Amino acid sequence: PSVAISAPLNASFNSSLATLSGTAASFFGVQGTEVSIQDLFTGFYWNPAPVSLFNSAAPVMIPATGTAAWALSPGIPWVDGRGYQAVARSSTTSGIYSTTYATAAFVMDLSTPTVGVLAPVPDSTVSVLPVLNGTASDPAPNPSGLLTVEVRLRRNTDGWWWNWFTQVWAPAAVSSVTVRSRSLVTNS
C-alpha cells in the first residue's frame, strides 16, 4: 500500500501539533496505518506504554485511527525548538506492509514572535504621521523566522481605525498593511 503524511508537512515549523494525519491506499484495501515519532535531539522514539515518554531506542509503531484517511493524536508534550521525525507505514487487509514509508521531519516552534513600535513613540500624540517604524523578531531557541509583519493604526480620540485600502478612518479594523524589511530574516 501507499502511505503519505499530510500533517505535519516535511521540513515545516509548527506552533502546535495535536494530531498527525495522512492518507493510505491499496488496490487490496487498507487495514490500517502505524506511526513512529522520533525526537531528533535525543534519538529516542515516543513510547506510549507504560508511561508516555521518548524512551525507546527502537522505533515504536503506534496504531493510527482510520484507513484511507488516518489520524494519530499522541498527546506529546512538544519541546520548543526541538526537531522530530514522523514515519508512517500502512498495511493491506492481508497484512502486507508498505514497501516505502512516509517520512516528515519537522521542528516545533512554540515561541511567540515579539514586536515593538519605535515611531511614533508609544502613547504619544501626533498631528502628522510621516513614518511608522518598529522592530520584530522570532526569538530562539530555534526561530523559524518572520514571514510578514502586519500593522494596524488606531486613532485614540474616537477609537477608529485607518483603512489602508480606502485611505479613510473607519469604526472597525478592516485592513492592515503587510510590511517587509531588508533586515527581516526568514529561515526556511
PDB file of C-alpha atoms in Angstrom:
ATOM      1  CA  PRO A   1       0.000   0.000   0.000  1.00  0.00           C
ATOM      2  CA  SER A   2       0.983   3.622  -0.415  1.00  0.00           C
ATOM      3  CA  VAL A   3       1.065   5.954   2.580  1.00  0.00           C
ATOM      4  CA  ALA A   4       1.508   9.720   2.951  1.00  0.00           C
ATOM      5  CA  ILE A   5       1.797  12.189   5.840  1.00  0.00           C
ATOM      6  CA  SER A   6      -0.165  15.423   5.340  1.00  0.00           C
ATOM      7  CA  ALA A   7       0.332  16.888   8.839  1.00  0.00           C
ATOM      8  CA  PRO A   8       2.908  17.848   9.770  1.00  0.00           C
ATOM      9  CA  LEU A   9       4.470  18.801   6.469  1.00  0.00           C
ATOM     10  CA  ASN A  10       8.055  17.740   5.875  1.00  0.00           C
ATOM     11  CA  ALA A  11      10.611  20.470   6.737  1.00  0.00           C
ATOM     12  CA  SER A  12       7.937  22.539   8.491  1.00  0.00           C
ATOM     13  CA  PHE A  13       7.914  24.665  11.632  1.00  0.00           C
ATOM     14  CA  ASN A  14       4.831  24.083  13.807  1.00  0.00           C
ATOM     15  CA  SER A  15       3.470  26.215  16.637  1.00  0.00           C
ATOM     16  CA  SER A  16       1.084  23.430  17.663  1.00  0.00           C
ATOM     17  CA  LEU A  17       0.513  19.845  16.633  1.00  0.00           C
ATOM     18  CA  ALA A  18      -2.207  17.850  18.354  1.00  0.00           C
ATOM     19  CA  THR A  19      -2.842  15.409  15.520  1.00  0.00           C
ATOM     20  CA  LEU A  20      -0.652  13.796  12.888  1.00  0.00           C
ATOM     21  CA  SER A  21      -2.605  12.769   9.804  1.00  0.00           C
ATOM     22  CA  GLY A  22      -2.322  11.419   6.308  1.00  0.00           C
ATOM     23  CA  THR A  23      -3.679   9.045   3.718  1.00  0.00           C
ATOM     24  CA  ALA A  24      -3.194   5.429   2.690  1.00  0.00           C
ATOM     25  CA  ALA A  25      -4.334   3.495  -0.377  1.00  0.00           C
ATOM     26  CA  SER A  26      -4.176  -0.019  -1.743  1.00  0.00           C
ATOM     27  CA  PHE A  27      -5.929  -1.929  -4.505  1.00  0.00           C
ATOM     28  CA  PHE A  28      -6.444  -4.712  -1.937  1.00  0.00           C
ATOM     29  CA  GLY A  29      -7.806  -2.408   0.788  1.00  0.00           C
ATOM     30  CA  VAL A  30      -6.084  -0.735   3.729  1.00  0.00           C
ATOM     31  CA  GLN A  31      -6.111  -2.435   7.103  1.00  0.00           C
ATOM     32  CA  GLY A  32      -4.501   0.442   8.988  1.00  0.00           C
ATOM     33  CA  THR A  33      -1.573   2.803   9.470  1.00  0.00           C
ATOM     34  CA  GLU A  34       1.084   2.918  12.170  1.00  0.00           C
ATOM     35  CA  VAL A  35       3.297   5.875  13.030  1.00  0.00           C
ATOM     36  CA  SER A  36       6.569   6.239  14.921  1.00  0.00           C
ATOM     37  CA  ILE A  37       7.766   9.609  16.218  1.00  0.00           C
ATOM     38  CA  GLN A  38      11.437  10.260  16.953  1.00  0.00           C
ATOM     39  CA  ASP A  39      12.937  13.103  18.992  1.00  0.00           C
ATOM     40  CA  LEU A  40      15.897  14.064  16.772  1.00  0.00           C
ATOM     41  CA  PHE A  41      17.787  15.666  19.690  1.00  0.00           C
ATOM     42  CA  THR A  42      17.833  12.569  21.908  1.00  0.00           C
ATOM     43  CA  GLY A  43      17.386   9.990  19.151  1.00  0.00           C
ATOM     44  CA  PHE A  44      14.678   8.248  21.193  1.00  0.00           C
ATOM     45  CA  TYR A  45      11.220   7.275  19.955  1.00  0.00           C
ATOM     46  CA  TRP A  46       7.832   8.092  21.516  1.00  0.00           C
ATOM     47  CA  ASN A  47       6.635   5.151  23.583  1.00  0.00           C
ATOM     48  CA  PRO A  48       3.031   5.460  24.790  1.00  0.00           C
ATOM     49  CA  ALA A  49       3.266   2.468  27.157  1.00  0.00           C
ATOM     50  CA  PRO A  50       3.632   2.021  30.034  1.00  0.00           C
ATOM     51  CA  VAL A  51       4.395   5.760  30.554  1.00  0.00           C
ATOM     52  CA  SER A  52       4.240   8.136  27.580  1.00  0.00           C
ATOM     53  CA  LEU A  53       7.846   9.243  27.037  1.00  0.00           C
ATOM     54  CA  PHE A  54      10.560   9.448  24.396  1.00  0.00           C
ATOM     55  CA  ASN A  55      12.416   6.488  25.905  1.00  0.00           C
ATOM     56  CA  SER A  56      12.711   3.788  23.256  1.00  0.00           C
ATOM     57  CA  ALA A  57      15.962   3.245  21.341  1.00  0.00           C
ATOM     58  CA  ALA A  58      13.988   1.393  18.639  1.00  0.00           C
ATOM     59  CA  PRO A  59      11.014   2.703  16.643  1.00  0.00           C
ATOM     60  CA  VAL A  60       7.636   2.149  18.323  1.00  0.00           C
ATOM     61  CA  MET A  61       4.871   1.849  15.733  1.00  0.00           C
ATOM     62  CA  ILE A  62       1.675   3.393  17.168  1.00  0.00           C
ATOM     63  CA  PRO A  63      -1.645   2.471  15.516  1.00  0.00           C
ATOM     64  CA  ALA A  64      -3.490   5.434  13.966  1.00  0.00           C
ATOM     65  CA  THR A  65      -7.265   5.587  13.542  1.00  0.00           C
ATOM     66  CA  GLY A  66      -8.854   5.336  10.101  1.00  0.00           C
ATOM     67  CA  THR A  67      -7.924   3.561   6.900  1.00  0.00           C
ATOM     68  CA  ALA A  68      -7.874   5.648   3.685  1.00  0.00           C
ATOM     69  CA  ALA A  69      -7.573   8.773   5.840  1.00  0.00           C
ATOM     70  CA  TRP A  70      -5.708   8.211   9.090  1.00  0.00           C
ATOM     71  CA  ALA A  71      -5.023  10.295  12.213  1.00  0.00           C
ATOM     72  CA  LEU A  72      -2.966   9.946  15.393  1.00  0.00           C
ATOM     73  CA  SER A  73      -3.272  12.193  18.456  1.00  0.00           C
ATOM     74  CA  PRO A  74      -0.327  11.049  20.586  1.00  0.00           C
ATOM     75  CA  GLY A  75      -0.565  13.641  23.381  1.00  0.00           C
ATOM     76  CA  ILE A  76       3.117  14.528  23.133  1.00  0.00           C
ATOM     77  CA  PRO A  77       4.364  17.497  25.204  1.00  0.00           C
ATOM     78  CA  TRP A  78       6.418  19.035  22.379  1.00  0.00           C
ATOM     79  CA  VAL A  79       9.623  20.894  23.279  1.00  0.00           C
ATOM     80  CA  ASP A  80      10.215  24.354  21.808  1.00  0.00           C
ATOM     81  CA  GLY A  81      12.964  24.394  19.194  1.00  0.00           C
ATOM     82  CA  ARG A  82      13.236  20.625  19.037  1.00  0.00           C
ATOM     83  CA  GLY A  83      13.254  18.626  15.812  1.00  0.00           C
ATOM     84  CA  TYR A  84      11.168  15.491  15.356  1.00  0.00           C
ATOM     85  CA  GLN A  85      10.587  12.925  12.650  1.00  0.00           C
ATOM     86  CA  ALA A  86       7.373  11.026  12.000  1.00  0.00           C
ATOM     87  CA  VAL A  87       7.435   7.812   9.950  1.00  0.00           C
ATOM     88  CA  ALA A  88       4.214   6.148   8.791  1.00  0.00           C
ATOM     89  CA  ARG A  89       3.576   2.724   7.290  1.00  0.00           C
ATOM     90  CA  SER A  90       0.321   1.158   6.183  1.00  0.00           C
ATOM     91  CA  SER A  91      -0.776  -2.429   5.750  1.00  0.00           C
ATOM     92  CA  THR A  92      -3.242  -4.138   3.460  1.00  0.00           C
ATOM     93  CA  THR A  93      -6.163  -6.237   4.654  1.00  0.00           C
ATOM     94  CA  SER A  94      -3.924  -9.275   4.071  1.00  0.00           C
ATOM     95  CA  GLY A  95      -1.203  -7.882   6.371  1.00  0.00           C
ATOM     96  CA  ILE A  96       1.308  -6.735   3.741  1.00  0.00           C
ATOM     97  CA  TYR A  97       3.158  -3.552   4.816  1.00  0.00           C
ATOM     98  CA  SER A  98       4.174  -0.582   2.689  1.00  0.00           C
ATOM     99  CA  THR A  99       7.492  -1.072   0.937  1.00  0.00           C
ATOM    100  CA  THR A 100       8.087   2.685   1.113  1.00  0.00           C
ATOM    101  CA  TYR A 101       7.324   4.520   4.342  1.00  0.00           C
ATOM    102  CA  ALA A 102       6.215   8.158   4.536  1.00  0.00           C
ATOM    103  CA  THR A 103       8.533  10.483   6.463  1.00  0.00           C
ATOM    104  CA  ALA A 104       8.103  14.028   7.769  1.00  0.00           C
ATOM    105  CA  ALA A 105      10.843  15.837   9.678  1.00  0.00           C
ATOM    106  CA  PHE A 106       9.653  18.955  11.463  1.00  0.00           C
ATOM    107  CA  VAL A 107      10.524  21.481  14.184  1.00  0.00           C
ATOM    108  CA  MET A 108       8.262  22.680  16.974  1.00  0.00           C
ATOM    109  CA  ASP A 109       8.433  26.488  17.238  1.00  0.00           C
ATOM    110  CA  LEU A 110       6.388  27.337  20.323  1.00  0.00           C
ATOM    111  CA  SER A 111       7.981  30.773  20.873  1.00  0.00           C
ATOM    112  CA  THR A 112       5.787  33.790  20.198  1.00  0.00           C
ATOM    113  CA  PRO A 113       7.288  36.465  17.931  1.00  0.00           C
ATOM    114  CA  THR A 114       7.948  39.839  19.537  1.00  0.00           C
ATOM    115  CA  VAL A 115       7.143  43.230  18.080  1.00  0.00           C
ATOM    116  CA  GLY A 116       7.815  46.809  19.191  1.00  0.00           C
ATOM    117  CA  VAL A 117       6.839  50.271  17.945  1.00  0.00           C
ATOM    118  CA  LEU A 118       9.652  52.843  17.739  1.00  0.00           C
ATOM    119  CA  ALA A 119       7.984  55.691  15.838  1.00  0.00           C
ATOM    120  CA  PRO A 120       5.755  57.281  16.700  1.00  0.00           C
ATOM    121  CA  VAL A 121       6.776  56.935  20.328  1.00  0.00           C
ATOM    122  CA  PRO A 122       4.190  54.748  22.104  1.00  0.00           C
ATOM    123  CA  ASP A 123       1.439  56.730  23.892  1.00  0.00           C
ATOM    124  CA  SER A 124       2.477  59.973  22.172  1.00  0.00           C
ATOM    125  CA  THR A 125       0.188  62.487  20.462  1.00  0.00           C
ATOM    126  CA  VAL A 126       0.952  63.383  16.865  1.00  0.00           C
ATOM    127  CA  SER A 127      -0.894  65.503  14.340  1.00  0.00           C
ATOM    128  CA  VAL A 128       1.064  64.200  11.338  1.00  0.00           C
ATOM    129  CA  LEU A 129       2.395  60.702  10.917  1.00  0.00           C
ATOM    130  CA  PRO A 130       5.239  60.750   8.385  1.00  0.00           C
ATOM    131  CA  VAL A 131       6.600  57.325   9.293  1.00  0.00           C
ATOM    132  CA  LEU A 132       5.789  54.130  11.172  1.00  0.00           C
ATOM    133  CA  ASN A 133       8.864  52.337  12.474  1.00  0.00           C
ATOM    134  CA  GLY A 134       9.380  49.315  14.674  1.00  0.00           C
ATOM    135  CA  THR A 135      11.100  46.037  15.340  1.00  0.00           C
ATOM    136  CA  ALA A 136      10.025  42.425  15.072  1.00  0.00           C
ATOM    137  CA  SER A 137      11.820  39.187  15.863  1.00  0.00           C
ATOM    138  CA  ASP A 138      11.270  35.498  16.313  1.00  0.00           C
ATOM    139  CA  PRO A 139      13.184  34.500  19.445  1.00  0.00           C
ATOM    140  CA  ALA A 140      15.419  31.477  19.995  1.00  0.00           C
ATOM    141  CA  PRO A 141      15.909  28.609  20.708  1.00  0.00           C
ATOM    142  CA  ASN A 142      15.219  27.674  17.081  1.00  0.00           C
ATOM    143  CA  PRO A 143      13.433  30.531  15.330  1.00  0.00           C
ATOM    144  CA  SER A 144      11.543  29.753  12.175  1.00  0.00           C
ATOM    145  CA  GLY A 145      11.831  33.385  11.125  1.00  0.00           C
ATOM    146  CA  LEU A 146       9.272  36.041  10.359  1.00  0.00           C
ATOM    147  CA  LEU A 147       7.392  35.910   7.106  1.00  0.00           C
ATOM    148  CA  THR A 148       5.413  39.152   7.492  1.00  0.00           C
ATOM    149  CA  VAL A 149       4.539  41.866   9.966  1.00  0.00           C
ATOM    150  CA  GLU A 150       1.050  43.365   9.832  1.00  0.00           C
ATOM    151  CA  VAL A 151       0.392  46.915  11.008  1.00  0.00           C
ATOM    152  CA  ARG A 152      -2.920  48.435  12.084  1.00  0.00           C
ATOM    153  CA  LEU A 153      -3.342  52.090  13.004  1.00  0.00           C
ATOM    154  CA  ARG A 154      -5.941  53.215  15.581  1.00  0.00           C
ATOM    155  CA  ARG A 155      -6.901  56.804  16.409  1.00  0.00           C
ATOM    156  CA  ASN A 156      -7.238  57.173  20.202  1.00  0.00           C
ATOM    157  CA  THR A 157      -9.651  60.139  20.135  1.00  0.00           C
ATOM    158  CA  ASP A 158     -12.544  58.105  18.747  1.00  0.00           C
ATOM    159  CA  GLY A 159     -11.175  54.537  18.527  1.00  0.00           C
ATOM    160  CA  TRP A 160     -11.466  54.482  14.731  1.00  0.00           C
ATOM    161  CA  TRP A 161      -9.056  52.520  12.531  1.00  0.00           C
ATOM    162  CA  TRP A 162      -7.171  53.579   9.420  1.00  0.00           C
ATOM    163  CA  ASN A 163      -8.269  51.682   6.318  1.00  0.00           C
ATOM    164  CA  TRP A 164      -5.146  51.255   4.192  1.00  0.00           C
ATOM    165  CA  PHE A 165      -7.200  50.481   1.064  1.00  0.00           C
ATOM    166  CA  THR A 166      -9.711  53.333   1.106  1.00  0.00           C
ATOM    167  CA  GLN A 167      -7.357  55.753   2.918  1.00  0.00           C
ATOM    168  CA  VAL A 168     -10.059  56.861   5.402  1.00  0.00           C
ATOM    169  CA  TRP A 169     -10.803  56.285   9.105  1.00  0.00           C
ATOM    170  CA  ALA A 170     -13.441  53.649   9.898  1.00  0.00           C
ATOM    171  CA  PRO A 171     -15.096  52.316  13.084  1.00  0.00           C
ATOM    172  CA  ALA A 172     -13.795  48.768  12.514  1.00  0.00           C
ATOM    173  CA  ALA A 173     -10.321  47.429  11.757  1.00  0.00           C
ATOM    174  CA  VAL A 174     -10.977  46.171   8.243  1.00  0.00           C
ATOM    175  CA  SER A 175      -7.463  46.119   6.875  1.00  0.00           C
ATOM    176  CA  SER A 176      -3.811  46.004   7.749  1.00  0.00           C
ATOM    177  CA  VAL A 177      -0.688  46.674   5.779  1.00  0.00           C
ATOM    178  CA  THR A 178       1.907  43.954   5.402  1.00  0.00           C
ATOM    179  CA  VAL A 179       5.450  45.169   5.900  1.00  0.00           C
ATOM    180  CA  ARG A 180       8.675  43.598   4.652  1.00  0.00           C
ATOM    181  CA  SER A 181      12.080  44.846   5.646  1.00  0.00           C
ATOM    182  CA  ARG A 182      15.547  44.245   4.281  1.00  0.00           C
ATOM    183  CA  SER A 183      16.672  43.343   7.792  1.00  0.00           C
ATOM    184  CA  LEU A 184      13.875  40.796   8.205  1.00  0.00           C
ATOM    185  CA  VAL A 185      15.345  37.294   8.122  1.00  0.00           C
ATOM    186  CA  THR A 186      13.275  34.228   7.263  1.00  0.00           C
ATOM    187  CA  ASN A 187      14.671  30.761   7.851  1.00  0.00           C
ATOM    188  CA  SER A 188      13.186  28.148   5.551  1.00  0.00           C
TER     189      SER A 188
END
